[in-house]
Short mmCIF file of C-alpha atoms in Angstrom, two decimals:
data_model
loop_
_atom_site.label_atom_id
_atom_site.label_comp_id
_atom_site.label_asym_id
_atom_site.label_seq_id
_atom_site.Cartn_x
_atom_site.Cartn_y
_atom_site.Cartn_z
CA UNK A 762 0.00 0.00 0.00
CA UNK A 763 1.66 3.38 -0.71
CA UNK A 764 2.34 5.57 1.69
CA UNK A 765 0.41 8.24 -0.63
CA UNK A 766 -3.11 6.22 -0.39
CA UNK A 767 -2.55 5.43 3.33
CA UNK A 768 -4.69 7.34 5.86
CA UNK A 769 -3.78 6.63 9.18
CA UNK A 770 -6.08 8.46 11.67
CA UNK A 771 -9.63 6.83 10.52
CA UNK A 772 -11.95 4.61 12.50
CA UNK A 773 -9.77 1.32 11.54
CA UNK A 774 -6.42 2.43 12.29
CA UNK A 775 -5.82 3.43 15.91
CA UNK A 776 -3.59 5.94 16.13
CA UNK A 777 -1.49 5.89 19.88
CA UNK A 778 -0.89 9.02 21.85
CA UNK A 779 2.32 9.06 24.39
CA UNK A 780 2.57 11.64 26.47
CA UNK A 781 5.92 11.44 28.96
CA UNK A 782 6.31 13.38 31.94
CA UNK A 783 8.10 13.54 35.75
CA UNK A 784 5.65 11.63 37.33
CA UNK A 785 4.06 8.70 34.93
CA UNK A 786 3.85 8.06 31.10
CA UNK A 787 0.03 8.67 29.99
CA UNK A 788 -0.75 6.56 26.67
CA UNK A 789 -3.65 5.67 24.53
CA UNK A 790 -5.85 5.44 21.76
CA UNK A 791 -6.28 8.84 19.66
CA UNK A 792 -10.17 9.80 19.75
CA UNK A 793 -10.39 8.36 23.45
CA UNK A 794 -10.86 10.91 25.99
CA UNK A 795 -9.04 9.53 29.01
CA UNK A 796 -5.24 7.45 28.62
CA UNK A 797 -5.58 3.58 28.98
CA UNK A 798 -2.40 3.55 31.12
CA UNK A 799 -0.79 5.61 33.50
CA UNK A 800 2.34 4.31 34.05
CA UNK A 801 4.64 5.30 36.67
CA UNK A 802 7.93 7.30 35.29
CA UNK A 803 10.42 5.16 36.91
CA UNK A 804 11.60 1.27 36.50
CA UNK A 805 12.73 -1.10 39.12
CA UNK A 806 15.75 -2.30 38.46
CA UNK A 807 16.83 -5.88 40.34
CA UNK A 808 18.85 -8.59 39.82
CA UNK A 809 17.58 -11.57 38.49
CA UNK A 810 16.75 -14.75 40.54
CA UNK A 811 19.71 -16.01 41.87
CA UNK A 812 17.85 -19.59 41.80
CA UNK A 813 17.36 -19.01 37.63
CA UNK A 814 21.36 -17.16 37.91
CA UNK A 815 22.95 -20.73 39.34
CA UNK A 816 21.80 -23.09 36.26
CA UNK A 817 23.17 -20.33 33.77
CA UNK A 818 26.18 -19.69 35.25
CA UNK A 819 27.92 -21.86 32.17
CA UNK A 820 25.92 -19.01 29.91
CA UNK A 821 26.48 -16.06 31.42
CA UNK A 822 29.73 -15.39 30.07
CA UNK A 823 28.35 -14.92 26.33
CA UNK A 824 25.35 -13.15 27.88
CA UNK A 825 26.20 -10.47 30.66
CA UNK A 826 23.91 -7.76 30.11
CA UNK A 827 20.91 -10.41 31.04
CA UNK A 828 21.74 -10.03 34.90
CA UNK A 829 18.77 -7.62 35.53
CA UNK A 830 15.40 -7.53 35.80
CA UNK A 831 13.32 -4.99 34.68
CA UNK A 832 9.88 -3.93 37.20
CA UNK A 833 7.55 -1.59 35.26
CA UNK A 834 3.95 0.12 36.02
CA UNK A 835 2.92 0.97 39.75
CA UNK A 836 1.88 -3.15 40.37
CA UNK A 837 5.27 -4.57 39.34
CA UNK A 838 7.33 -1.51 41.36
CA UNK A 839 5.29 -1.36 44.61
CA UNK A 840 6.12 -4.61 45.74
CA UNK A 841 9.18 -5.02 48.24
CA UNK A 842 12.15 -6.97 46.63
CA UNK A 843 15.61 -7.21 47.89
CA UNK A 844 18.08 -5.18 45.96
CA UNK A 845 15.67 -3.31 43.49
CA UNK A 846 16.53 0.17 42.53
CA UNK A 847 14.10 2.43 41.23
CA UNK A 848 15.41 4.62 38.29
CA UNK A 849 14.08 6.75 35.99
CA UNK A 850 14.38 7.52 32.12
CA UNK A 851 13.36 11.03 32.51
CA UNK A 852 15.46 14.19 33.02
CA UNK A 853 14.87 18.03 32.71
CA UNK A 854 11.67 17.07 30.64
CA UNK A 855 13.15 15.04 28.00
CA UNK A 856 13.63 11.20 28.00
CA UNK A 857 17.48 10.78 28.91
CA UNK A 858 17.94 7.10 29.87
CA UNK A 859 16.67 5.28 26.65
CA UNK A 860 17.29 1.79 27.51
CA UNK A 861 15.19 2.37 30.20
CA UNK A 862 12.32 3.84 28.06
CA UNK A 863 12.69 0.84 25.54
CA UNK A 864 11.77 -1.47 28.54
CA UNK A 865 8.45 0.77 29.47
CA UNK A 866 7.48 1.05 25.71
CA UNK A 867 8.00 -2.69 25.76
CA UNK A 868 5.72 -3.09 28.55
CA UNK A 869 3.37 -0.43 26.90
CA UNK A 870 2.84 -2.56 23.28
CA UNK A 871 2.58 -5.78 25.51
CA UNK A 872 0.33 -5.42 28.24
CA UNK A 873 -1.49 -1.29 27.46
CA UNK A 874 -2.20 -2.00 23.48
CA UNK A 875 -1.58 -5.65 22.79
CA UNK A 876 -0.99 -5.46 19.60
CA UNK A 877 1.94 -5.13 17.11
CA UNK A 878 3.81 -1.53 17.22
CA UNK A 879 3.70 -1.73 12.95
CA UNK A 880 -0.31 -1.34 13.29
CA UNK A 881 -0.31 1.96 15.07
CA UNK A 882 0.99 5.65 13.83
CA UNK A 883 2.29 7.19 17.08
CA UNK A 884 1.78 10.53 17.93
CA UNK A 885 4.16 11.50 20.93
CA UNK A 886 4.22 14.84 23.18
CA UNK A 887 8.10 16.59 23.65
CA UNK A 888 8.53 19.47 25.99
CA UNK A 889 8.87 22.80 24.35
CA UNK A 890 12.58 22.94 25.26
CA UNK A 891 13.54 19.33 23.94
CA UNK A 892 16.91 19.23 21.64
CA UNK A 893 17.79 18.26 18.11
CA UNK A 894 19.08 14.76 19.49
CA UNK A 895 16.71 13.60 21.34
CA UNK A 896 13.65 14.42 19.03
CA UNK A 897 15.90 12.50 15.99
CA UNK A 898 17.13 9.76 18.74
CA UNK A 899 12.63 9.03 19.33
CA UNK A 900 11.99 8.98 15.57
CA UNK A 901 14.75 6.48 15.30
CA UNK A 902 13.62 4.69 18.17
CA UNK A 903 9.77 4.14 16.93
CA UNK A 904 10.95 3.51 13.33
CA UNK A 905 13.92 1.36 13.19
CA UNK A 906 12.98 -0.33 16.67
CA UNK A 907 9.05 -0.99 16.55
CA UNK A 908 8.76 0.18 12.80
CA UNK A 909 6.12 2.40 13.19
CA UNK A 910 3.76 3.17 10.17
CA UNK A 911 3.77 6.95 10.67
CA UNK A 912 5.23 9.28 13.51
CA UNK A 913 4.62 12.78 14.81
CA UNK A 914 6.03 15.08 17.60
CA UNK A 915 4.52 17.69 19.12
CA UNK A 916 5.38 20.46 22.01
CA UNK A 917 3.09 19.26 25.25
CA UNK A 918 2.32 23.12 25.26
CA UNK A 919 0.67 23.44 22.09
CA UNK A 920 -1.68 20.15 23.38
CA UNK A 921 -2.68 21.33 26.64
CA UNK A 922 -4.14 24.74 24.56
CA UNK A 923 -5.62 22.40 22.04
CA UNK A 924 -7.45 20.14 24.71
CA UNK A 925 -8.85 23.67 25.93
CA UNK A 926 -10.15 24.56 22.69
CA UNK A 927 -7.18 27.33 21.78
CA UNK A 928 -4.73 27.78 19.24
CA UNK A 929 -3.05 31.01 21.01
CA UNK A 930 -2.90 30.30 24.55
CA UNK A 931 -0.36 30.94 28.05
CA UNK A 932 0.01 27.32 29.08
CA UNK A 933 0.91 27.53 32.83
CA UNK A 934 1.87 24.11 33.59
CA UNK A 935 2.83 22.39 36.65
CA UNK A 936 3.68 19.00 37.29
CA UNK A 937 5.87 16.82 38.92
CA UNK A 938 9.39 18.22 38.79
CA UNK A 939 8.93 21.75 37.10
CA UNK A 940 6.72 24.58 36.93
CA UNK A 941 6.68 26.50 32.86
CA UNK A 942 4.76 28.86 31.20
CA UNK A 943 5.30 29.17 27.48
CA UNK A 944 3.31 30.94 25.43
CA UNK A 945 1.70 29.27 22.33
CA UNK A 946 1.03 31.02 19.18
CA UNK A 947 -1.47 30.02 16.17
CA UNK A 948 -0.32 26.27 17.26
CA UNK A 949 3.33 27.31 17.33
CA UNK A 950 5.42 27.77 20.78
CA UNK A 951 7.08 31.36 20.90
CA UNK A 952 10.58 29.36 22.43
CA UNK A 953 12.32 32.50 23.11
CA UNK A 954 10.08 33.32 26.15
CA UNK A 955 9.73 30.08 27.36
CA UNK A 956 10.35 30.16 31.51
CA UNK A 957 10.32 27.45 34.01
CA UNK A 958 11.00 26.93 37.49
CA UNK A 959 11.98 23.94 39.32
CA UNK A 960 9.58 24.31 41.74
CA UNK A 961 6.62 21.56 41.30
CA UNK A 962 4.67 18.44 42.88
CA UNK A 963 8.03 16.67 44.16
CA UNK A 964 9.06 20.39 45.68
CA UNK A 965 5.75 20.42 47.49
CA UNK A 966 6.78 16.86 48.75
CA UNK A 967 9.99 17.86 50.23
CA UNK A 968 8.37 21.13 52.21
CA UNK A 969 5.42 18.56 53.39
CA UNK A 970 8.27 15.58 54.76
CA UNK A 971 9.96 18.69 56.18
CA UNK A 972 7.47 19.69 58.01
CA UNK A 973 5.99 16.68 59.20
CA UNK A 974 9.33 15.46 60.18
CA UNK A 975 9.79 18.44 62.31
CA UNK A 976 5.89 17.40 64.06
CA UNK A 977 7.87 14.45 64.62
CA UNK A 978 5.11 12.68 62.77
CA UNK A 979 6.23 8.87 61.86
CA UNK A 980 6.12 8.24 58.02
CA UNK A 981 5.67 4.73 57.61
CA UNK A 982 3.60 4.02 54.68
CA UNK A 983 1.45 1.29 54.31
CA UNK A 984 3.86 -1.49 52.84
CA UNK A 985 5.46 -1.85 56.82
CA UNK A 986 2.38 -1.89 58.56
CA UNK A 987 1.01 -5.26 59.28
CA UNK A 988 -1.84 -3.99 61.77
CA UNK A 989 -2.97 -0.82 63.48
CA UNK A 990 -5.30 0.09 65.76
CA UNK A 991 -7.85 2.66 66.27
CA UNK A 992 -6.06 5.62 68.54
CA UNK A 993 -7.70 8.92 69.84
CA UNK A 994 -6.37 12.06 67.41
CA UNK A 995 -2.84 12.63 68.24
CA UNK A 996 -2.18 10.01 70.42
CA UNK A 997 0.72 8.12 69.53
CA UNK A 998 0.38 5.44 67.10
CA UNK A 999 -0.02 1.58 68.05
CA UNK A 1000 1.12 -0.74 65.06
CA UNK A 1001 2.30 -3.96 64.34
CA UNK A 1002 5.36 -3.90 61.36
CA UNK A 1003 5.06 -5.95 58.54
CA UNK A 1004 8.14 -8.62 57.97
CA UNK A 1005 10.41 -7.24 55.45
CA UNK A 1006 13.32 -8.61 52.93
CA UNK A 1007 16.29 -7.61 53.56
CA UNK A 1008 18.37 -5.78 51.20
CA UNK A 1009 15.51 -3.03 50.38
CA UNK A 1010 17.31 0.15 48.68
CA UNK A 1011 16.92 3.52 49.59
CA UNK A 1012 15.86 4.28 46.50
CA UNK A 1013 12.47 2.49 46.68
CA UNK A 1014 12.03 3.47 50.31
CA UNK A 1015 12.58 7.27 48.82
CA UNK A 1016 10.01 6.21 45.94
CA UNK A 1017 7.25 4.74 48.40
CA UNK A 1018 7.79 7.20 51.23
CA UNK A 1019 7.08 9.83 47.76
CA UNK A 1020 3.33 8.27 47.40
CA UNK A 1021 3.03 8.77 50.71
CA UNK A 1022 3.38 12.54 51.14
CA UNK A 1023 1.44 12.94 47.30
CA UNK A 1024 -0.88 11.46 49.39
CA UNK A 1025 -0.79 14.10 51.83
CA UNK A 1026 -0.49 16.92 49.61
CA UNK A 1027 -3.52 15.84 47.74
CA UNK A 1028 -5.64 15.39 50.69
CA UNK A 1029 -4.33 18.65 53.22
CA UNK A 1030 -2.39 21.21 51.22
CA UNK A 1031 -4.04 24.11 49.77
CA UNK A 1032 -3.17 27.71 48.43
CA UNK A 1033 -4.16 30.64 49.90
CA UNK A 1034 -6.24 32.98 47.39
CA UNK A 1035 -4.44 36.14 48.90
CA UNK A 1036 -0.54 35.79 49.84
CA UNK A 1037 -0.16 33.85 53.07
CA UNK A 1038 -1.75 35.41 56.39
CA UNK A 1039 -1.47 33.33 59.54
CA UNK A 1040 -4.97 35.07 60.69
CA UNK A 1041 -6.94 34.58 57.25
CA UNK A 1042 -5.63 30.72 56.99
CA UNK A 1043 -6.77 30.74 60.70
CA UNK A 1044 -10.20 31.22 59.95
CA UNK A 1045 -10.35 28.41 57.37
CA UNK A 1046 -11.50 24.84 58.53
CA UNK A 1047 -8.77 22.39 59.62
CA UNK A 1048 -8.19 19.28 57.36
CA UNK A 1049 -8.45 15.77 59.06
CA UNK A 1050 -5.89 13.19 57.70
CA UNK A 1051 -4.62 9.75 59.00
CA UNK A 1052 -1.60 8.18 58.38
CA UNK A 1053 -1.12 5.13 57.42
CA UNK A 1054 0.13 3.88 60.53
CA UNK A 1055 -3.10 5.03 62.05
CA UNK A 1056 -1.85 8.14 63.99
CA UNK A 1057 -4.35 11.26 62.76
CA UNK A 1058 -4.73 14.80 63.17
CA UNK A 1059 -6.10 18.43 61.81
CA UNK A 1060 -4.19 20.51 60.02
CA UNK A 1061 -4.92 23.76 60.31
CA UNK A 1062 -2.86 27.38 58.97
CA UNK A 1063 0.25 24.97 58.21
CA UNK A 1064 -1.09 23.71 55.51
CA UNK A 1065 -1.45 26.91 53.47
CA UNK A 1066 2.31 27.75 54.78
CA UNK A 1067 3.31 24.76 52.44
CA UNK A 1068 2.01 25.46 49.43
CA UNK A 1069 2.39 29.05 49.30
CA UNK A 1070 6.43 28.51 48.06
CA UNK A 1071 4.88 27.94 44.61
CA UNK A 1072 3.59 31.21 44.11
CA UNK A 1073 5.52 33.82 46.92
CA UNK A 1074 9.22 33.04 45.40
CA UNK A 1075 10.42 36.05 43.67
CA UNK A 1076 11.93 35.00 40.58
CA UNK A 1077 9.94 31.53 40.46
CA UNK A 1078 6.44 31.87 41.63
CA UNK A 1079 4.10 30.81 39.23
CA UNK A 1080 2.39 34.30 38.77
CA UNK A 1081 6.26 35.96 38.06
CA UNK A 1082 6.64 32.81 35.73
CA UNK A 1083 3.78 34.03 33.76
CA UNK A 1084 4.26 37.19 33.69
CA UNK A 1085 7.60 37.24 32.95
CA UNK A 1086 6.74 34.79 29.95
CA UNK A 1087 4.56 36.95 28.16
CA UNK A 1088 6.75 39.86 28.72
CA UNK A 1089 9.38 38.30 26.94
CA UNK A 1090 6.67 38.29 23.85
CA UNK A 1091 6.03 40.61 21.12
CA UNK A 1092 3.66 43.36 22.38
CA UNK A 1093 1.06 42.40 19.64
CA UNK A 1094 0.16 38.97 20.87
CA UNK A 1095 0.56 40.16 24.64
CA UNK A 1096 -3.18 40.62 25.14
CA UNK A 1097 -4.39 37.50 23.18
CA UNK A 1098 -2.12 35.38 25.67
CA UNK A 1099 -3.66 37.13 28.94
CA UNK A 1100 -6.95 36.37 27.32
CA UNK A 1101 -6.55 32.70 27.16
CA UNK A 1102 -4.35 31.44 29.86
CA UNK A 1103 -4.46 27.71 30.06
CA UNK A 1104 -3.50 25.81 33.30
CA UNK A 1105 -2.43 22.60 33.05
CA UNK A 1106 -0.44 19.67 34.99
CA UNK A 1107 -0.93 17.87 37.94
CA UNK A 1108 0.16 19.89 40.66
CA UNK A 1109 -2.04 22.46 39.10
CA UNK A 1110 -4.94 19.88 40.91
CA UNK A 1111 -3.81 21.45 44.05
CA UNK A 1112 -7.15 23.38 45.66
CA UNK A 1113 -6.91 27.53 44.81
CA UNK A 1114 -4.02 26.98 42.75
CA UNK A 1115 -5.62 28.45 39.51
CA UNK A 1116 -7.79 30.68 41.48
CA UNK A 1117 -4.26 32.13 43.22
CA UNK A 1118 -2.71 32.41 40.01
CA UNK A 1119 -5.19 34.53 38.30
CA UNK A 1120 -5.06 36.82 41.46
CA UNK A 1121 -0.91 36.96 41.29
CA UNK A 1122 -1.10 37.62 36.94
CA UNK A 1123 -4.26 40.54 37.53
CA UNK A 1124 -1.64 42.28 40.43
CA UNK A 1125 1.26 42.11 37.42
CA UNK A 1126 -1.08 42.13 34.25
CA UNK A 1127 -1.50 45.66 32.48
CA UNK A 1128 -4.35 47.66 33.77
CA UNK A 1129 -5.89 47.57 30.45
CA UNK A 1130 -5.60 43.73 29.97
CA UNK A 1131 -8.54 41.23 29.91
CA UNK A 1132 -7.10 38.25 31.66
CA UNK A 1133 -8.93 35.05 31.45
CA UNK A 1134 -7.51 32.00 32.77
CA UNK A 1135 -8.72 28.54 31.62
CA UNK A 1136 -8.83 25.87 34.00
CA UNK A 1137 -10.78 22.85 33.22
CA UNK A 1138 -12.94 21.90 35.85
CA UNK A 1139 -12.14 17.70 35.71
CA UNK A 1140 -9.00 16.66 37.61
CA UNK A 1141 -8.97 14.41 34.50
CA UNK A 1142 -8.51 16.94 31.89
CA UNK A 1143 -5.75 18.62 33.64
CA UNK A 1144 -3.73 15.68 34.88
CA UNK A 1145 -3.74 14.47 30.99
CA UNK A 1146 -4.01 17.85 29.79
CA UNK A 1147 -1.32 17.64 26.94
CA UNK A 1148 -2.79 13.72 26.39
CA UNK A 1149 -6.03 14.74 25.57
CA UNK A 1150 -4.63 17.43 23.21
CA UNK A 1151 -2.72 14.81 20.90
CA UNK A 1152 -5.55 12.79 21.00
CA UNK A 1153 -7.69 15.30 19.42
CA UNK A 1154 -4.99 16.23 17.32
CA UNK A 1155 -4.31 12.94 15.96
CA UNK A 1156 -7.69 12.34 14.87
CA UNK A 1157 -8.29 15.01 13.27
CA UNK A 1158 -8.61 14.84 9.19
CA UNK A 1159 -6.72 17.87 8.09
CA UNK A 1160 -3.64 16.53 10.40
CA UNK A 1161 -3.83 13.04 8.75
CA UNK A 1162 -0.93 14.64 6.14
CA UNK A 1163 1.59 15.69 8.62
CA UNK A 1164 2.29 12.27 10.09
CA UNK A 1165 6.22 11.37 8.92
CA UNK A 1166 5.86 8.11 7.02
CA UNK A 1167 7.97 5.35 7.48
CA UNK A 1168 8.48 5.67 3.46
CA UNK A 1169 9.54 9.23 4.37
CA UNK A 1170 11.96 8.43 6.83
CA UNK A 1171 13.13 5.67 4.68
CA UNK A 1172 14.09 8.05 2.21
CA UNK A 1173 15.54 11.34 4.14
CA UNK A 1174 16.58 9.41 7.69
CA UNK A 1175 15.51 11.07 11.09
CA UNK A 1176 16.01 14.68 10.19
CA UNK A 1177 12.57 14.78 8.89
CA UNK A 1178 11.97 15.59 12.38
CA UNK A 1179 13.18 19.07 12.61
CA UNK A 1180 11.41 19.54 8.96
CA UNK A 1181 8.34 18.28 9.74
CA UNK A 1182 7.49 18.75 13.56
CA UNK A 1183 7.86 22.40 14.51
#
């Protein structure tokens, strides 16, 4: 079948959407509205069984790189094992360990799609600051590797607006490991005012363990606690431990004890609509939450103390972020951007977060300027904000000619890329 007559994106031809981030890999079927998988950004990383290692010991010498097992998605990496190291393939927004990706996209065409990788064009999200390598090193990857029938890149920016219904758009996004705002233009990122901040979810983490380590709160979470009981609020807590391997790394305890406090983030910490006030936070409601060892308490004015070191930093609050982004633009698309400012991520889910942000852009905004922000309302659409997008995108008709065909790379190499995917 020639390339020419092919259309990918119809009803018979699923197209896939990946989506990488900090936190977990989002993938799917284009025209869905929600990602079949979530998987977890990191990989266990274990020896094999030393029962399997003794019978091979004769084969290992021709064979070395087969002493480790690979754990992937959140059932495989939660469970204790002796010696298994949790990595992960992502760094500074762009895939960096790709033998560790390979493994996850493994996992992804085996267990998430179950089917062949040569059925399904692939439509995959890049930050808007990924490099020259890395975008050619992915086309490589999907065509030589799992011979993909088409391929397209596109800036996780320029989704988010689309899943919000905008072509011109502010995308304020927060997740895991970085904060960015980066203006979007006509479907097209403006990268010289592109400005991010390393202050995100696994920030928010740190301040939270801080702070309850300093309450001299215990942090066990729920993989060392055989049984609790049922204790008065604050009292200390009664609890059986769970039996343990031996052997477990840091690195997973780091990973679980990270769940843990997301956990608590998620449930307690809030932002502040006005910059922090010990007597205003007062006078909101005190948060209940029990840990999982079964010790429990409110939270009161603390927990608007932690969350307010996304937005009060000088140079990298999210408002200054903003700001600063769309002062870097020209001054002709300055008010479309303050009209449509999209948030997205998913430490954006935080409660008042979009509602603080719209207060700290109207303080620095123009006095002329119409500022809209667009948050959507589903924890769903913003978690998988950039997911959604490419899944619109990718089944739309007019895109159906900008996939790169394998018969196109087989003829100019990866550098199609940079031609084809701005």
């Amino acid at each position: 079948m020639s390339a020419g007559g092919m259309l990918y994106g119809g009803d018979e031809i699923g197209a896939l959407v990946f989506d990488p981030g900090h936190h977990s890999l989002r993938v799917g079927y284009a025209q869905e509205d929600t990602p079949k998988a979530e998987i977890p950004a990191v990989v266990g990383v274990g020896p094999a069984d030393a029962a399997l290692n003794s019978d091979l010991e004769t084969k290992a010498d021709n064979n070395v790189a087969s002493t480790n097992k690979y754990y992937v998605d959140t059932t495989f990496v939660s469970v204790p094992r002796p010696n298994m190291e949790i990595q992960t393939y992502m760094k500074d927004g762009m895939v960096d360990n790709w033998d560790l990706f390979e493994k996850v996209l493994d996992y992804v065409y085996a267990k998430v799609v179950q089917s062949e990788s040569m059925y399904h064009p692939v439509l995959f999200s890049e930050a808007a600051w990924n490099v020259r390598n890395n975008r050619e090193r992915l086309t490589e990857l999907m065509f030589e590797k799992y011979s993909v029938p088409a391929f397209f890149l596109v800036k996780n920016a320029v989704l988010a607006a689309f899943a919000n219904g905008r072509a011109t758009a502010l995308v304020v996004d927060s997740g895991a490991t970085h904060t960015s705002a980066v203006p979007v233009h006509e479907g097209y990122v403006l990268s010289q005012a592109v400005v991010k901040s390393p202050l995100g979810g696994d920030y928010l983490s740190l301040q939270c363990r801080q702070y309850l380590e300093s309450q001299t709160i215990d942090l066990t979470p729920a993989y060392g606690i055989a049984a609790k009981d049922v204790i008065k609020e604050r009292d200390n807590a009664r609890f059986t431990p769970r039996q343990l391997p031996e052997k477990l790394t840091s690195s997973w305890q780091q990973y679980m004890l990270k769940g843990l406090l997301q956990d608590f983030q998620m449930s307690t910490v809030q932002v502040l609509e006005t910059p922090y006030d010990e007597r205003t936070a007062a006078q909101i409601p005190a948060v209940h939450y029990e840990f999982p060892n079964g010790y429990h308490q409110d939270f009161g004015p603390e927990r608007f103390k932690l969350a307010e070191s996304l937005f009060d930093h000088t140079m990298l609050g999210a408002g200054q972020l903003a700001s600063t982004s769309v002062g870097m633009c020209d001054a002709d698309v300055r008010l479309s951007l303050y009209g449509s400012v999209v948030v997205t991520g998913g430490n954006t889910l935080l409660p008042g977060f979009p509602e603080r942000l719209n207060r700290d852009l109207q303080h620095r905004a123009p006095s002329n300027t119409r500022l809209k922000m667009i948050s959507a309302n589903g924890s769903v659409e913003r978690r998988f904000g950039a997911w959604i997008g490419g899944s619109i995108l990718a089944s739309i008709g007019t895109f159906q000619q900008m996939w790169i065909s394998s018969q196109e790379y087989e003829e100019s190499g990866k550098s199609q890329v940079e031609r084809k995917c701005p």
